[in-house]
Coordinates of C-alpha atoms in Angstrom, one line a residue:
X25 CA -84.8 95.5 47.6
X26 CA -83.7 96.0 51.0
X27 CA -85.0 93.0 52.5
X28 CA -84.0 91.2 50.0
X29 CA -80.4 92.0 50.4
X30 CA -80.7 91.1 54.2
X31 CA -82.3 87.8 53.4
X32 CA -79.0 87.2 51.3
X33 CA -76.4 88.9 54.3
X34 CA -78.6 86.0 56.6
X35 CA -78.0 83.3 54.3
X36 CA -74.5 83.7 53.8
X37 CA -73.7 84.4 57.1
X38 CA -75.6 81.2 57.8
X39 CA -73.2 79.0 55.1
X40 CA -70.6 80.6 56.8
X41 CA -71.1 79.4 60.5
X42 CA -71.9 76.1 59.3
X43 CA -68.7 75.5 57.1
X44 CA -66.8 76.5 60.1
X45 CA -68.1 74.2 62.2
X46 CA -68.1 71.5 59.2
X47 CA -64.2 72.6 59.4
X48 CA -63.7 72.0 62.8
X49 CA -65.6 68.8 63.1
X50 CA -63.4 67.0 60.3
X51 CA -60.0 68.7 61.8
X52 CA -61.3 66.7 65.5
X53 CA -62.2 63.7 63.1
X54 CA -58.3 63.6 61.8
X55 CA -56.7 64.3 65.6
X56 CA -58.4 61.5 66.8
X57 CA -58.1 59.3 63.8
X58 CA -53.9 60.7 64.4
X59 CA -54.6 60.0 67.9
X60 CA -56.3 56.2 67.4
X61 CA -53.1 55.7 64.7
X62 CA -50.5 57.1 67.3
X63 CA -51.8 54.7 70.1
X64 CA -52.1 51.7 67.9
X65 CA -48.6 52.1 66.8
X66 CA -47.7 51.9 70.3
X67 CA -49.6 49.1 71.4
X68 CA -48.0 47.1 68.1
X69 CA -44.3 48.7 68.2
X70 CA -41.7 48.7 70.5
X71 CA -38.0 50.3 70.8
X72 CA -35.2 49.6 69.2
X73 CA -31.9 49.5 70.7
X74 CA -28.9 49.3 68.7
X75 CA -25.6 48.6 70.1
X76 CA -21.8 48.3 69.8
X77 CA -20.0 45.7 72.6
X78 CA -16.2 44.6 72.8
X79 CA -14.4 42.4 74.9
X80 CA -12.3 39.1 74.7
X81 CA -12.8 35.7 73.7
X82 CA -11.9 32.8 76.6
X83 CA -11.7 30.5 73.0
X84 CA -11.6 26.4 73.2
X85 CA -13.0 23.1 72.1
X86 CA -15.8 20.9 74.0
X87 CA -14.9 17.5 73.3
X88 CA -17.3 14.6 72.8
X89 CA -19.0 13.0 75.8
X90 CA -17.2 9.6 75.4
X91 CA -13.9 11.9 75.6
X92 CA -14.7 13.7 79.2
X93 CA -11.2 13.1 80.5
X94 CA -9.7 15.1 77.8
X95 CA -9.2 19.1 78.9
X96 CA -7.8 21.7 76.1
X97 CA -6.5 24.8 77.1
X98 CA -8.0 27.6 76.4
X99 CA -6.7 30.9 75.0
X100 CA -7.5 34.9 75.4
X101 CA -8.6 37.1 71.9
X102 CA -10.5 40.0 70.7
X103 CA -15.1 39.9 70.5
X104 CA -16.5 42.9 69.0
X105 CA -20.3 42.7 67.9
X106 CA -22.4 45.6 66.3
X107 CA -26.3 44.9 66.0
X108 CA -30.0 45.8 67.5
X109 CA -32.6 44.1 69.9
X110 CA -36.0 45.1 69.3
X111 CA -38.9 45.3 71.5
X112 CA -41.6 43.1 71.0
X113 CA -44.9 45.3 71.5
X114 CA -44.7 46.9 74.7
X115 CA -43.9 43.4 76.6
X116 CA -39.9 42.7 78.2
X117 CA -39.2 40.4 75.0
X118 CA -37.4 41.0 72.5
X119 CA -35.6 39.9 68.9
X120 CA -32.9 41.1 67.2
X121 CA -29.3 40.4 64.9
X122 CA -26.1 41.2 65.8
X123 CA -22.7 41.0 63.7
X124 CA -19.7 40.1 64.9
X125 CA -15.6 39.1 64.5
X126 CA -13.7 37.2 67.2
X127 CA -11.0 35.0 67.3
X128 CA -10.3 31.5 68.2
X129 CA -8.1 29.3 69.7
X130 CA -5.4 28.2 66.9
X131 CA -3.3 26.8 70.1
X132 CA -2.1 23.2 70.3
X133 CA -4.9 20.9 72.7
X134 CA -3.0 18.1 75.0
X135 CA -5.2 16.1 77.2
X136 CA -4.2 15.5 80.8
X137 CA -5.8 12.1 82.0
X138 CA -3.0 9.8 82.0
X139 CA -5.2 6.8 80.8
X140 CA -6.4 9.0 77.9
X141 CA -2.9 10.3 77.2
X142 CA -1.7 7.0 76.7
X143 CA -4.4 6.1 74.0
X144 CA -4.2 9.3 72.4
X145 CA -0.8 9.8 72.4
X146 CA 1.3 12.8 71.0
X147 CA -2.6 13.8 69.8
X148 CA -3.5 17.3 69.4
X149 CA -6.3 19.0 68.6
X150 CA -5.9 22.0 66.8
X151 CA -2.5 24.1 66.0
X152 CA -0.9 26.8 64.5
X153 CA -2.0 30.6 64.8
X154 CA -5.7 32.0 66.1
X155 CA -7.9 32.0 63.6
X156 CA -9.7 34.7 62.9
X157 CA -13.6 34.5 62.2
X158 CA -16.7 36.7 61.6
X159 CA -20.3 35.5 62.8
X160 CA -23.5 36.7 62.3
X161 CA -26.6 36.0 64.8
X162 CA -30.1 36.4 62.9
X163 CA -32.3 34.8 65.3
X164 CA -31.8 35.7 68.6
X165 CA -34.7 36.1 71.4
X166 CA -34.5 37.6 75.0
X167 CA -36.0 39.5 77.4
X168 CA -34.7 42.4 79.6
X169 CA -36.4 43.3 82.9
X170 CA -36.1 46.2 84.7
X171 CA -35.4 46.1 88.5
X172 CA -33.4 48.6 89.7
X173 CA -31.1 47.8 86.8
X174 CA -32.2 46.2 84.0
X175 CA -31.2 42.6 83.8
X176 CA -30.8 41.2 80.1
X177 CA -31.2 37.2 79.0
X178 CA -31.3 35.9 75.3
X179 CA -30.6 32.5 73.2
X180 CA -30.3 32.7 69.4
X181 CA -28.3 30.8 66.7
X182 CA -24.9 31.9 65.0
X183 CA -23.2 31.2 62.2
X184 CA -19.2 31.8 61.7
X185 CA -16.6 31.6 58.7
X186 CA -13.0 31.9 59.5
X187 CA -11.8 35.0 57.2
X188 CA -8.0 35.0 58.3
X189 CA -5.6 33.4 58.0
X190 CA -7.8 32.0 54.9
X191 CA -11.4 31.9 54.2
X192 CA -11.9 28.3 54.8
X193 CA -13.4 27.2 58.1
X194 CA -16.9 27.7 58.8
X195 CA -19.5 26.7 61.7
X196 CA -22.9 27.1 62.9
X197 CA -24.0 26.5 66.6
X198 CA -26.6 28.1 69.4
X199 CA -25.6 31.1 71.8
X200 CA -26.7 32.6 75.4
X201 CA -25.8 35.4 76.3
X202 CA -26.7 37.3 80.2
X203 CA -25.8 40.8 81.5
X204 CA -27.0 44.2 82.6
X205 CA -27.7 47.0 81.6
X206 CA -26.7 50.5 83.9
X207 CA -28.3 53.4 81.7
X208 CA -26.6 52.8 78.2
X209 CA -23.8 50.9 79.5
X210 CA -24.3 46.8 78.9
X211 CA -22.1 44.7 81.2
X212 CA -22.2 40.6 80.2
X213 CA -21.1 37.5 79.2
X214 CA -21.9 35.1 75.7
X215 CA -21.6 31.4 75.4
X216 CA -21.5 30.0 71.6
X217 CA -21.6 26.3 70.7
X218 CA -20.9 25.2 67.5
X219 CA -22.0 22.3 65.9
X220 CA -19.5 21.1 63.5
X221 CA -16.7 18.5 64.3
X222 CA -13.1 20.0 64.1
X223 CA -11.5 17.1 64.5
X224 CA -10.7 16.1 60.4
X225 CA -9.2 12.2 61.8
X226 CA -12.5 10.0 62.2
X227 CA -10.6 8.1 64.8
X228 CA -10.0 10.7 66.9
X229 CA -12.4 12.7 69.4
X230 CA -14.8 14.7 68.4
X231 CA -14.3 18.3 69.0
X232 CA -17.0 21.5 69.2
X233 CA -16.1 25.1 69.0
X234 CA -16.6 26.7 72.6
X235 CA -16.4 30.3 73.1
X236 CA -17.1 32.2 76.2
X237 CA -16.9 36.2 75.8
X238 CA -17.0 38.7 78.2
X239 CA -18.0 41.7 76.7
X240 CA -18.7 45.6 77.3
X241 CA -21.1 48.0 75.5
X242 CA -23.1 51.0 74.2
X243 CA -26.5 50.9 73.3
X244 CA -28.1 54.2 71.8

């Protein structure tokens, strides 16, 4: 009897050792499957930066090419954009959407070539008050290098609907856009080009939204 109840303390002392060891082998499995996930994540992520910039808008109108003698002035208003870039992978590149209000010119355009004025005369492009507009940018690429301070390019696409003083005029275009970045602080500049004539009077000039913003932000 007593040999038999040590044969039984051995065996399950035995079943013991090896579930332990059956235990600590799967817990290794899962950390380094965790591990293997973790790392793959971070090969195929990348960070997202979201941001808030505000500036003003140096607002005008690009006239056709048959038309370079005409020069508009241009007028001063409020940018302010809210949206994210996001790395692609672990690379420099990056995509991302902003939003955005602004307002443009609404001033009356004179040329000032004297040949032109006198074809064109008492013309004027646009008039009456700024018009106020929000745009969103869905596409837009970049990428940001770090030297020191981290330099940021990008190109994307925009489209715009004038929401004051009525929701009427709309337009869709390409933007740039170049700056830096110092720690959290952006510092930069956009260019937008629309692509829809503003000029209603087919015997007139065609005329292109131009906007050039200079702009200040936060990214967190």
């Amino acid at each position: 009897m007593k040999r038999l109840l040590t044969t039984i303390a051995a065996a399950l002392m035995a079943l013991s050792v090896n579930a332990q060891q059956i235990i600590s082998t799967t817990s290794n499995s899962a950390h380094k499957s965790n591990q293997i996930v973790t790392s793959f994540q971070q090969q195929e992520g990348g960070d997202v930066r979201w941001f808030i910039k505000a500036g003003v808008n140096y607002s005008g109108l690009q006239t056709a090419h048959d038309y370079d003698e005409i020069h508009g002035d241009r007028s001063l208003g409020y940018v302010g954009e809210i949206g994210f870039n996001k790395q692609i992978a672990r690379s420099p590149f990056y995509y991302g959407l902003a939003i955005g209000a602004c307002s443009n010119l609404g001033k009356e355009y004179t040329d000032t070539d004297s040949d032109v004025r006198d074809q064109l005369k008492n013309f004027s492009f646009n008039d009456g008050d700024p018009q106020h507009n929000i745009y969103i940018s869905p596409v837009n690429f970049g990428i940001c290098l770090n030297l020191g301070i981290k330099i940021d390019v990008g190109v994307g696409a925009f489209y715009t609907v004038e929401y004051l003083p009525e929701f009427d005029n709309h337009d869709w275009g390409v933007n740039a856009n170049a700056g830096i970045w110092l720690g959290p602080i952006y510092l930069g500049a956009q260019a937008q080009r629309g692509m829809e004539n503003r000029t209603e009077d087919k015997d007139k000039p065609e005329t292109y939204l131009s906007n050039i913003m200079f702009r200040v932000g936060i990214g967190f």
